[in-house]
Structures are given as C-alpha cells and as structure tokens.
Amino acid sequence: TVLTWTVVEKRDKPSLGIVLATTDEGARFYATSSDPATTAGMNEESPIGRRITTFRDDQYLRFSLAG
C-alpha cells in the first residue's frame, strides 16, 4: 500500500515515479517505475492508499499500480 510518492519530471514530462509503500505485514520499502502510463497516472490521481504490484528489474524493485 502506497504511503507517499513523488514523480520526477524530465523536460516537463513525468519520467520516474517513486513510492514508499508497506507490505501486508507492515514492512516498508521503496520502488520505482519508469512506465509512462504509471507516472502520468500518478500525476493525475494520488496513489496514496492504493495497492501496488512489485517486480525485480535487474537490481531495482519496480512497481505498477494495481487495479
């Protein structure tokens, strides 16, 4: 579940979404997304309180917005 978030913009376009979130057990973690639809969606509507799906991409933990 997303606790807080930010979107980094490059040339006035969202380029990287960063979230601090919790697992179902309450552990905190951060993850990033460079998916254009995800970062644009985060700017349109706050993801706070939303569940996310995470996956590994090389050494990074990535996320997508669930549902």
PDB file of N, CA, C and O in Angstrom:
ATOM      1  N   THR A   1       0.849  -1.177   0.000  1.00  0.00           N
ATOM      2  CA  THR A   1       0.000   0.000   0.000  1.00  0.00           C
ATOM      3  C   THR A   1       0.895   1.241   0.000  1.00  0.00           C
ATOM      4  O   THR A   1       1.814   1.330   0.801  1.00  0.00           O
ATOM      5  N   VAL A   2       0.601   2.187  -0.870  1.00  0.00           N
ATOM      6  CA  VAL A   2       1.425   3.385  -1.013  1.00  0.00           C
ATOM      7  C   VAL A   2       1.220   4.327   0.180  1.00  0.00           C
ATOM      8  O   VAL A   2       0.092   4.676   0.516  1.00  0.00           O
ATOM      9  N   LEU A   3       2.343   4.733   0.803  1.00  0.00           N
ATOM     10  CA  LEU A   3       2.315   5.703   1.898  1.00  0.00           C
ATOM     11  C   LEU A   3       2.569   7.110   1.403  1.00  0.00           C
ATOM     12  O   LEU A   3       1.905   8.059   1.825  1.00  0.00           O
ATOM     13  N   THR A   4       3.562   7.254   0.531  1.00  0.00           N
ATOM     14  CA  THR A   4       3.902   8.558  -0.042  1.00  0.00           C
ATOM     15  C   THR A   4       4.542   8.336  -1.401  1.00  0.00           C
ATOM     16  O   THR A   4       4.957   7.212  -1.712  1.00  0.00           O
ATOM     17  N   TRP A   5       4.622   9.397  -2.196  1.00  0.00           N
ATOM     18  CA  TRP A   5       5.105   9.240  -3.567  1.00  0.00           C
ATOM     19  C   TRP A   5       5.620  10.555  -4.122  1.00  0.00           C
ATOM     20  O   TRP A   5       5.342  11.618  -3.583  1.00  0.00           O
ATOM     21  N   THR A   6       6.354  10.443  -5.209  1.00  0.00           N
ATOM     22  CA  THR A   6       6.766  11.609  -5.978  1.00  0.00           C
ATOM     23  C   THR A   6       6.997  11.177  -7.420  1.00  0.00           C
ATOM     24  O   THR A   6       7.217   9.995  -7.689  1.00  0.00           O
ATOM     25  N   VAL A   7       6.918  12.132  -8.314  1.00  0.00           N
ATOM     26  CA  VAL A   7       7.227  11.885  -9.720  1.00  0.00           C
ATOM     27  C   VAL A   7       8.308  12.877 -10.133  1.00  0.00           C
ATOM     28  O   VAL A   7       8.162  14.084  -9.935  1.00  0.00           O
ATOM     29  N   VAL A   8       9.391  12.353 -10.672  1.00  0.00           N
ATOM     30  CA  VAL A   8      10.481  13.174 -11.180  1.00  0.00           C
ATOM     31  C   VAL A   8      10.188  13.484 -12.641  1.00  0.00           C
ATOM     32  O   VAL A   8       9.874  12.570 -13.415  1.00  0.00           O
ATOM     33  N   GLU A   9      10.267  14.750 -13.007  1.00  0.00           N
ATOM     34  CA  GLU A   9       9.977  15.140 -14.381  1.00  0.00           C
ATOM     35  C   GLU A   9      11.255  15.475 -15.128  1.00  0.00           C
ATOM     36  O   GLU A   9      12.216  15.989 -14.548  1.00  0.00           O
ATOM     37  N   LYS A  10      11.240  15.163 -16.395  1.00  0.00           N
ATOM     38  CA  LYS A  10      12.359  15.463 -17.282  1.00  0.00           C
ATOM     39  C   LYS A  10      11.767  16.132 -18.511  1.00  0.00           C
ATOM     40  O   LYS A  10      10.889  15.561 -19.169  1.00  0.00           O
ATOM     41  N   ARG A  11      12.225  17.341 -18.771  1.00  0.00           N
ATOM     42  CA  ARG A  11      11.697  18.123 -19.900  1.00  0.00           C
ATOM     43  C   ARG A  11      10.179  18.268 -19.826  1.00  0.00           C
ATOM     44  O   ARG A  11       9.461  18.043 -20.795  1.00  0.00           O
ATOM     45  N   ASP A  12       9.706  18.588 -18.627  1.00  0.00           N
ATOM     46  CA  ASP A  12       8.282  18.828 -18.363  1.00  0.00           C
ATOM     47  C   ASP A  12       7.396  17.618 -18.603  1.00  0.00           C
ATOM     48  O   ASP A  12       6.190  17.754 -18.812  1.00  0.00           O
ATOM     49  N   LYS A  13       7.966  16.419 -18.585  1.00  0.00           N
ATOM     50  CA  LYS A  13       7.184  15.185 -18.707  1.00  0.00           C
ATOM     51  C   LYS A  13       7.592  14.254 -17.572  1.00  0.00           C
ATOM     52  O   LYS A  13       8.758  14.188 -17.205  1.00  0.00           O
ATOM     53  N   PRO A  14       6.617  13.532 -16.996  1.00  0.00           N
ATOM     54  CA  PRO A  14       6.964  12.603 -15.926  1.00  0.00           C
ATOM     55  C   PRO A  14       7.883  11.504 -16.454  1.00  0.00           C
ATOM     56  O   PRO A  14       7.626  10.928 -17.508  1.00  0.00           O
ATOM     57  N   SER A  15       8.987  11.245 -15.733  1.00  0.00           N
ATOM     58  CA  SER A  15       9.918  10.222 -16.218  1.00  0.00           C
ATOM     59  C   SER A  15      10.180   9.115 -15.211  1.00  0.00           C
ATOM     60  O   SER A  15      10.565   8.019 -15.609  1.00  0.00           O
ATOM     61  N   LEU A  16       9.968   9.376 -13.908  1.00  0.00           N
ATOM     62  CA  LEU A  16      10.225   8.353 -12.906  1.00  0.00           C
ATOM     63  C   LEU A  16       9.288   8.540 -11.730  1.00  0.00           C
ATOM     64  O   LEU A  16       9.236   9.617 -11.129  1.00  0.00           O
ATOM     65  N   GLY A  17       8.552   7.496 -11.409  1.00  0.00           N
ATOM     66  CA  GLY A  17       7.695   7.504 -10.226  1.00  0.00           C
ATOM     67  C   GLY A  17       8.403   6.767  -9.100  1.00  0.00           C
ATOM     68  O   GLY A  17       9.007   5.724  -9.325  1.00  0.00           O
ATOM     69  N   ILE A  18       8.336   7.317  -7.908  1.00  0.00           N
ATOM     70  CA  ILE A  18       8.959   6.707  -6.734  1.00  0.00           C
ATOM     71  C   ILE A  18       7.899   6.623  -5.636  1.00  0.00           C
ATOM     72  O   ILE A  18       7.199   7.603  -5.370  1.00  0.00           O
ATOM     73  N   VAL A  19       7.776   5.440  -5.033  1.00  0.00           N
ATOM     74  CA  VAL A  19       6.822   5.271  -3.937  1.00  0.00           C
ATOM     75  C   VAL A  19       7.513   4.696  -2.711  1.00  0.00           C
ATOM     76  O   VAL A  19       8.475   3.940  -2.824  1.00  0.00           O
ATOM     77  N   LEU A  20       7.023   5.085  -1.542  1.00  0.00           N
ATOM     78  CA  LEU A  20       7.332   4.426  -0.290  1.00  0.00           C
ATOM     79  C   LEU A  20       6.039   3.713   0.064  1.00  0.00           C
ATOM     80  O   LEU A  20       4.968   4.330   0.093  1.00  0.00           O
ATOM     81  N   ALA A  21       6.130   2.408   0.292  1.00  0.00           N
ATOM     82  CA  ALA A  21       4.929   1.608   0.499  1.00  0.00           C
ATOM     83  C   ALA A  21       5.147   0.599   1.622  1.00  0.00           C
ATOM     84  O   ALA A  21       6.269   0.447   2.128  1.00  0.00           O
ATOM     85  N   THR A  22       4.085  -0.084   2.012  1.00  0.00           N
ATOM     86  CA  THR A  22       4.169  -1.130   3.026  1.00  0.00           C
ATOM     87  C   THR A  22       3.674  -2.446   2.461  1.00  0.00           C
ATOM     88  O   THR A  22       2.790  -2.479   1.600  1.00  0.00           O
ATOM     89  N   THR A  23       4.258  -3.521   2.981  1.00  0.00           N
ATOM     90  CA  THR A  23       3.779  -4.865   2.652  1.00  0.00           C
ATOM     91  C   THR A  23       2.548  -5.161   3.507  1.00  0.00           C
ATOM     92  O   THR A  23       2.221  -4.395   4.427  1.00  0.00           O
ATOM     93  N   ASP A  24       1.895  -6.274   3.243  1.00  0.00           N
ATOM     94  CA  ASP A  24       0.754  -6.668   4.066  1.00  0.00           C
ATOM     95  C   ASP A  24       1.154  -6.895   5.525  1.00  0.00           C
ATOM     96  O   ASP A  24       0.336  -6.758   6.423  1.00  0.00           O
ATOM     97  N   GLU A  25       2.437  -7.216   5.742  1.00  0.00           N
ATOM     98  CA  GLU A  25       2.941  -7.450   7.093  1.00  0.00           C
ATOM     99  C   GLU A  25       3.392  -6.166   7.785  1.00  0.00           C
ATOM    100  O   GLU A  25       3.792  -6.177   8.935  1.00  0.00           O
ATOM    101  N   GLY A  26       3.377  -5.042   7.070  1.00  0.00           N
ATOM    102  CA  GLY A  26       3.737  -3.757   7.653  1.00  0.00           C
ATOM    103  C   GLY A  26       5.164  -3.303   7.400  1.00  0.00           C
ATOM    104  O   GLY A  26       5.551  -2.224   7.838  1.00  0.00           O
ATOM    105  N   ALA A  27       5.971  -4.117   6.707  1.00  0.00           N
ATOM    106  CA  ALA A  27       7.343  -3.704   6.388  1.00  0.00           C
ATOM    107  C   ALA A  27       7.309  -2.606   5.327  1.00  0.00           C
ATOM    108  O   ALA A  27       6.485  -2.639   4.406  1.00  0.00           O
ATOM    109  N   ARG A  28       8.221  -1.651   5.442  1.00  0.00           N
ATOM    110  CA  ARG A  28       8.289  -0.552   4.473  1.00  0.00           C
ATOM    111  C   ARG A  28       9.344  -0.832   3.408  1.00  0.00           C
ATOM    112  O   ARG A  28      10.367  -1.442   3.685  1.00  0.00           O
ATOM    113  N   PHE A  29       9.084  -0.341   2.213  1.00  0.00           N
ATOM    114  CA  PHE A  29      10.033  -0.482   1.105  1.00  0.00           C
ATOM    115  C   PHE A  29       9.783   0.632   0.115  1.00  0.00           C
ATOM    116  O   PHE A  29       8.746   1.294   0.153  1.00  0.00           O
ATOM    117  N   TYR A  30      10.747   0.853  -0.774  1.00  0.00           N
ATOM    118  CA  TYR A  30      10.528   1.812  -1.849  1.00  0.00           C
ATOM    119  C   TYR A  30      10.683   1.085  -3.180  1.00  0.00           C
ATOM    120  O   TYR A  30      11.357   0.071  -3.286  1.00  0.00           O
ATOM    121  N   ALA A  31      10.023   1.612  -4.186  1.00  0.00           N
ATOM    122  CA  ALA A  31      10.086   1.039  -5.528  1.00  0.00           C
ATOM    123  C   ALA A  31       9.941   2.185  -6.533  1.00  0.00           C
ATOM    124  O   ALA A  31       9.458   3.265  -6.192  1.00  0.00           O
ATOM    125  N   THR A  32      10.361   1.926  -7.753  1.00  0.00           N
ATOM    126  CA  THR A  32      10.313   2.946  -8.804  1.00  0.00           C
ATOM    127  C   THR A  32       9.594   2.414 -10.039  1.00  0.00           C
ATOM    128  O   THR A  32       9.470   1.204 -10.230  1.00  0.00           O
ATOM    129  N   SER A  33       9.147   3.340 -10.875  1.00  0.00           N
ATOM    130  CA  SER A  33       8.542   2.980 -12.157  1.00  0.00           C
ATOM    131  C   SER A  33       8.906   4.034 -13.193  1.00  0.00           C
ATOM    132  O   SER A  33       8.790   5.231 -12.936  1.00  0.00           O
ATOM    133  N   SER A  34       9.334   3.571 -14.351  1.00  0.00           N
ATOM    134  CA  SER A  34       9.594   4.494 -15.457  1.00  0.00           C
ATOM    135  C   SER A  34       8.556   4.313 -16.568  1.00  0.00           C
ATOM    136  O   SER A  34       8.696   4.886 -17.643  1.00  0.00           O
ATOM    137  N   ASP A  35       7.516   3.546 -16.283  1.00  0.00           N
ATOM    138  CA  ASP A  35       6.441   3.334 -17.247  1.00  0.00           C
ATOM    139  C   ASP A  35       5.655   4.634 -17.430  1.00  0.00           C
ATOM    140  O   ASP A  35       5.140   5.195 -16.450  1.00  0.00           O
ATOM    141  N   PRO A  36       5.565   5.140 -18.671  1.00  0.00           N
ATOM    142  CA  PRO A  36       4.882   6.425 -18.903  1.00  0.00           C
ATOM    143  C   PRO A  36       3.433   6.449 -18.432  1.00  0.00           C
ATOM    144  O   PRO A  36       2.976   7.461 -17.886  1.00  0.00           O
ATOM    145  N   ALA A  37       2.705   5.371 -18.607  1.00  0.00           N
ATOM    146  CA  ALA A  37       1.305   5.350 -18.175  1.00  0.00           C
ATOM    147  C   ALA A  37       1.196   5.421 -16.650  1.00  0.00           C
ATOM    148  O   ALA A  37       0.313   6.093 -16.109  1.00  0.00           O
ATOM    149  N   THR A  38       2.094   4.737 -15.963  1.00  0.00           N
ATOM    150  CA  THR A  38       2.087   4.757 -14.497  1.00  0.00           C
ATOM    151  C   THR A  38       2.438   6.134 -13.965  1.00  0.00           C
ATOM    152  O   THR A  38       1.736   6.671 -13.103  1.00  0.00           O
ATOM    153  N   THR A  39       3.512   6.741 -14.478  1.00  0.00           N
ATOM    154  CA  THR A  39       3.921   8.047 -13.964  1.00  0.00           C
ATOM    155  C   THR A  39       2.894   9.129 -14.295  1.00  0.00           C
ATOM    156  O   THR A  39       2.616   9.990 -13.469  1.00  0.00           O
ATOM    157  N   ALA A  40       2.306   9.064 -15.468  1.00  0.00           N
ATOM    158  CA  ALA A  40       1.259  10.039 -15.822  1.00  0.00           C
ATOM    159  C   ALA A  40       0.039   9.850 -14.929  1.00  0.00           C
ATOM    160  O   ALA A  40      -0.559  10.819 -14.456  1.00  0.00           O
ATOM    161  N   GLY A  41      -0.320   8.590 -14.682  1.00  0.00           N
ATOM    162  CA  GLY A  41      -1.459   8.293 -13.815  1.00  0.00           C
ATOM    163  C   GLY A  41      -1.255   8.789 -12.394  1.00  0.00           C
ATOM    164  O   GLY A  41      -2.193   9.247 -11.741  1.00  0.00           O
ATOM    165  N   MET A  42      -0.018   8.708 -11.916  1.00  0.00           N
ATOM    166  CA  MET A  42       0.286   9.192 -10.566  1.00  0.00           C
ATOM    167  C   MET A  42       0.084  10.703 -10.483  1.00  0.00           C
ATOM    168  O   MET A  42      -0.360  11.214  -9.459  1.00  0.00           O
ATOM    169  N   ASN A  43       0.417  11.417 -11.542  1.00  0.00           N
ATOM    170  CA  ASN A  43       0.226  12.870 -11.559  1.00  0.00           C
ATOM    171  C   ASN A  43      -1.243  13.255 -11.672  1.00  0.00           C
ATOM    172  O   ASN A  43      -1.656  14.303 -11.204  1.00  0.00           O
ATOM    173  N   GLU A  44      -2.043  12.398 -12.294  1.00  0.00           N
ATOM    174  CA  GLU A  44      -3.471  12.685 -12.455  1.00  0.00           C
ATOM    175  C   GLU A  44      -4.262  12.405 -11.187  1.00  0.00           C
ATOM    176  O   GLU A  44      -5.218  13.103 -10.883  1.00  0.00           O
ATOM    177  N   GLU A  45      -3.862  11.340 -10.454  1.00  0.00           N
ATOM    178  CA  GLU A  45      -4.581  10.960  -9.237  1.00  0.00           C
ATOM    179  C   GLU A  45      -3.593  10.381  -8.241  1.00  0.00           C
ATOM    180  O   GLU A  45      -2.838   9.462  -8.565  1.00  0.00           O
ATOM    181  N   SER A  46      -3.598  10.891  -7.036  1.00  0.00           N
ATOM    182  CA  SER A  46      -2.672  10.435  -5.998  1.00  0.00           C
ATOM    183  C   SER A  46      -2.828   8.936  -5.750  1.00  0.00           C
ATOM    184  O   SER A  46      -3.944   8.444  -5.571  1.00  0.00           O
ATOM    185  N   PRO A  47      -1.713   8.199  -5.714  1.00  0.00           N
ATOM    186  CA  PRO A  47      -1.791   6.768  -5.446  1.00  0.00           C
ATOM    187  C   PRO A  47      -1.779   6.413  -3.951  1.00  0.00           C
ATOM    188  O   PRO A  47      -1.761   5.233  -3.600  1.00  0.00           O
ATOM    189  N   ILE A  48      -1.788   7.404  -3.072  1.00  0.00           N
ATOM    190  CA  ILE A  48      -1.746   7.113  -1.636  1.00  0.00           C
ATOM    191  C   ILE A  48      -2.915   6.215  -1.256  1.00  0.00           C
ATOM    192  O   ILE A  48      -4.056   6.467  -1.622  1.00  0.00           O
ATOM    193  N   GLY A  49      -2.574   5.132  -0.536  1.00  0.00           N
ATOM    194  CA  GLY A  49      -3.582   4.164  -0.111  1.00  0.00           C
ATOM    195  C   GLY A  49      -3.832   3.047  -1.109  1.00  0.00           C
ATOM    196  O   GLY A  49      -4.492   2.067  -0.782  1.00  0.00           O
ATOM    197  N   ARG A  50      -3.297   3.184  -2.317  1.00  0.00           N
ATOM    198  CA  ARG A  50      -3.507   2.147  -3.334  1.00  0.00           C
ATOM    199  C   ARG A  50      -2.526   1.002  -3.163  1.00  0.00           C
ATOM    200  O   ARG A  50      -1.403   1.178  -2.718  1.00  0.00           O
ATOM    201  N   ARG A  51      -2.965  -0.177  -3.546  1.00  0.00           N
ATOM    202  CA  ARG A  51      -2.077  -1.340  -3.568  1.00  0.00           C
ATOM    203  C   ARG A  51      -1.267  -1.287  -4.858  1.00  0.00           C
ATOM    204  O   ARG A  51      -1.736  -0.764  -5.875  1.00  0.00           O
ATOM    205  N   ILE A  52      -0.049  -1.814  -4.804  1.00  0.00           N
ATOM    206  CA  ILE A  52       0.812  -1.873  -5.982  1.00  0.00           C
ATOM    207  C   ILE A  52       1.310  -3.296  -6.174  1.00  0.00           C
ATOM    208  O   ILE A  52       1.300  -4.099  -5.242  1.00  0.00           O
ATOM    209  N   THR A  53       1.724  -3.576  -7.386  1.00  0.00           N
ATOM    210  CA  THR A  53       2.357  -4.846  -7.721  1.00  0.00           C
ATOM    211  C   THR A  53       3.833  -4.564  -7.931  1.00  0.00           C
ATOM    212  O   THR A  53       4.184  -3.585  -8.604  1.00  0.00           O
ATOM    213  N   THR A  54       4.706  -5.387  -7.342  1.00  0.00           N
ATOM    214  CA  THR A  54       6.145  -5.165  -7.477  1.00  0.00           C
ATOM    215  C   THR A  54       6.814  -6.313  -8.216  1.00  0.00           C
ATOM    216  O   THR A  54       6.313  -7.429  -8.236  1.00  0.00           O
ATOM    217  N   PHE A  55       7.946  -5.992  -8.841  1.00  0.00           N
ATOM    218  CA  PHE A  55       8.751  -6.996  -9.542  1.00  0.00           C
ATOM    219  C   PHE A  55      10.181  -6.491  -9.630  1.00  0.00           C
ATOM    220  O   PHE A  55      10.430  -5.291  -9.541  1.00  0.00           O
ATOM    221  N   ARG A  56      11.118  -7.410  -9.769  1.00  0.00           N
ATOM    222  CA  ARG A  56      12.541  -7.054  -9.883  1.00  0.00           C
ATOM    223  C   ARG A  56      12.913  -6.812 -11.332  1.00  0.00           C
ATOM    224  O   ARG A  56      12.509  -7.544 -12.219  1.00  0.00           O
ATOM    225  N   ASP A  57      13.701  -5.773 -11.564  1.00  0.00           N
ATOM    226  CA  ASP A  57      14.240  -5.452 -12.885  1.00  0.00           C
ATOM    227  C   ASP A  57      15.726  -5.205 -12.685  1.00  0.00           C
ATOM    228  O   ASP A  57      16.111  -4.131 -12.228  1.00  0.00           O
ATOM    229  N   ASP A  58      16.560  -6.187 -12.984  1.00  0.00           N
ATOM    230  CA  ASP A  58      17.984  -6.142 -12.660  1.00  0.00           C
ATOM    231  C   ASP A  58      18.125  -5.957 -11.149  1.00  0.00           C
ATOM    232  O   ASP A  58      17.639  -6.774 -10.394  1.00  0.00           O
ATOM    233  N   GLN A  59      18.744  -4.884 -10.705  1.00  0.00           N
ATOM    234  CA  GLN A  59      18.931  -4.692  -9.276  1.00  0.00           C
ATOM    235  C   GLN A  59      17.872  -3.808  -8.631  1.00  0.00           C
ATOM    236  O   GLN A  59      17.923  -3.523  -7.451  1.00  0.00           O
ATOM    237  N   TYR A  60      16.875  -3.358  -9.389  1.00  0.00           N
ATOM    238  CA  TYR A  60      15.868  -2.424  -8.867  1.00  0.00           C
ATOM    239  C   TYR A  60      14.540  -3.113  -8.596  1.00  0.00           C
ATOM    240  O   TYR A  60      14.148  -4.041  -9.295  1.00  0.00           O
ATOM    241  N   LEU A  61      13.821  -2.608  -7.592  1.00  0.00           N
ATOM    242  CA  LEU A  61      12.467  -3.047  -7.341  1.00  0.00           C
ATOM    243  C   LEU A  61      11.540  -2.084  -8.061  1.00  0.00           C
ATOM    244  O   LEU A  61      11.561  -0.869  -7.793  1.00  0.00           O
ATOM    245  N   ARG A  62      10.770  -2.585  -8.986  1.00  0.00           N
ATOM    246  CA  ARG A  62       9.848  -1.771  -9.794  1.00  0.00           C
ATOM    247  C   ARG A  62       8.421  -2.016  -9.331  1.00  0.00           C
ATOM    248  O   ARG A  62       8.131  -3.002  -8.663  1.00  0.00           O
ATOM    249  N   PHE A  63       7.516  -1.118  -9.715  1.00  0.00           N
ATOM    250  CA  PHE A  63       6.118  -1.304  -9.351  1.00  0.00           C
ATOM    251  C   PHE A  63       5.199  -0.895 -10.482  1.00  0.00           C
ATOM    252  O   PHE A  63       5.581  -0.165 -11.400  1.00  0.00           O
ATOM    253  N   SER A  64       3.990  -1.393 -10.388  1.00  0.00           N
ATOM    254  CA  SER A  64       2.899  -0.923 -11.238  1.00  0.00           C
ATOM    255  C   SER A  64       1.697  -0.748 -10.322  1.00  0.00           C
ATOM    256  O   SER A  64       1.599  -1.393  -9.265  1.00  0.00           O
ATOM    257  N   LEU A  65       0.801   0.141 -10.696  1.00  0.00           N
ATOM    258  CA  LEU A  65      -0.395   0.373  -9.894  1.00  0.00           C
ATOM    259  C   LEU A  65      -1.360  -0.783 -10.092  1.00  0.00           C
ATOM    260  O   LEU A  65      -1.646  -1.170 -11.219  1.00  0.00           O
ATOM    261  N   ALA A  66      -1.838  -1.339  -9.005  1.00  0.00           N
ATOM    262  CA  ALA A  66      -2.758  -2.477  -9.072  1.00  0.00           C
ATOM    263  C   ALA A  66      -4.171  -1.973  -9.327  1.00  0.00           C
ATOM    264  O   ALA A  66      -4.569  -0.944  -8.820  1.00  0.00           O
ATOM    265  N   GLY A  67      -4.898  -2.736 -10.142  1.00  0.00           N
ATOM    266  CA  GLY A  67      -6.306  -2.479 -10.399  1.00  0.00           C
ATOM    267  C   GLY A  67      -6.584  -1.105 -10.798  1.00  0.00           C
ATOM    268  O   GLY A  67      -7.521  -0.493 -10.845  1.00  0.00           O
TER     269      GLY A  67
END
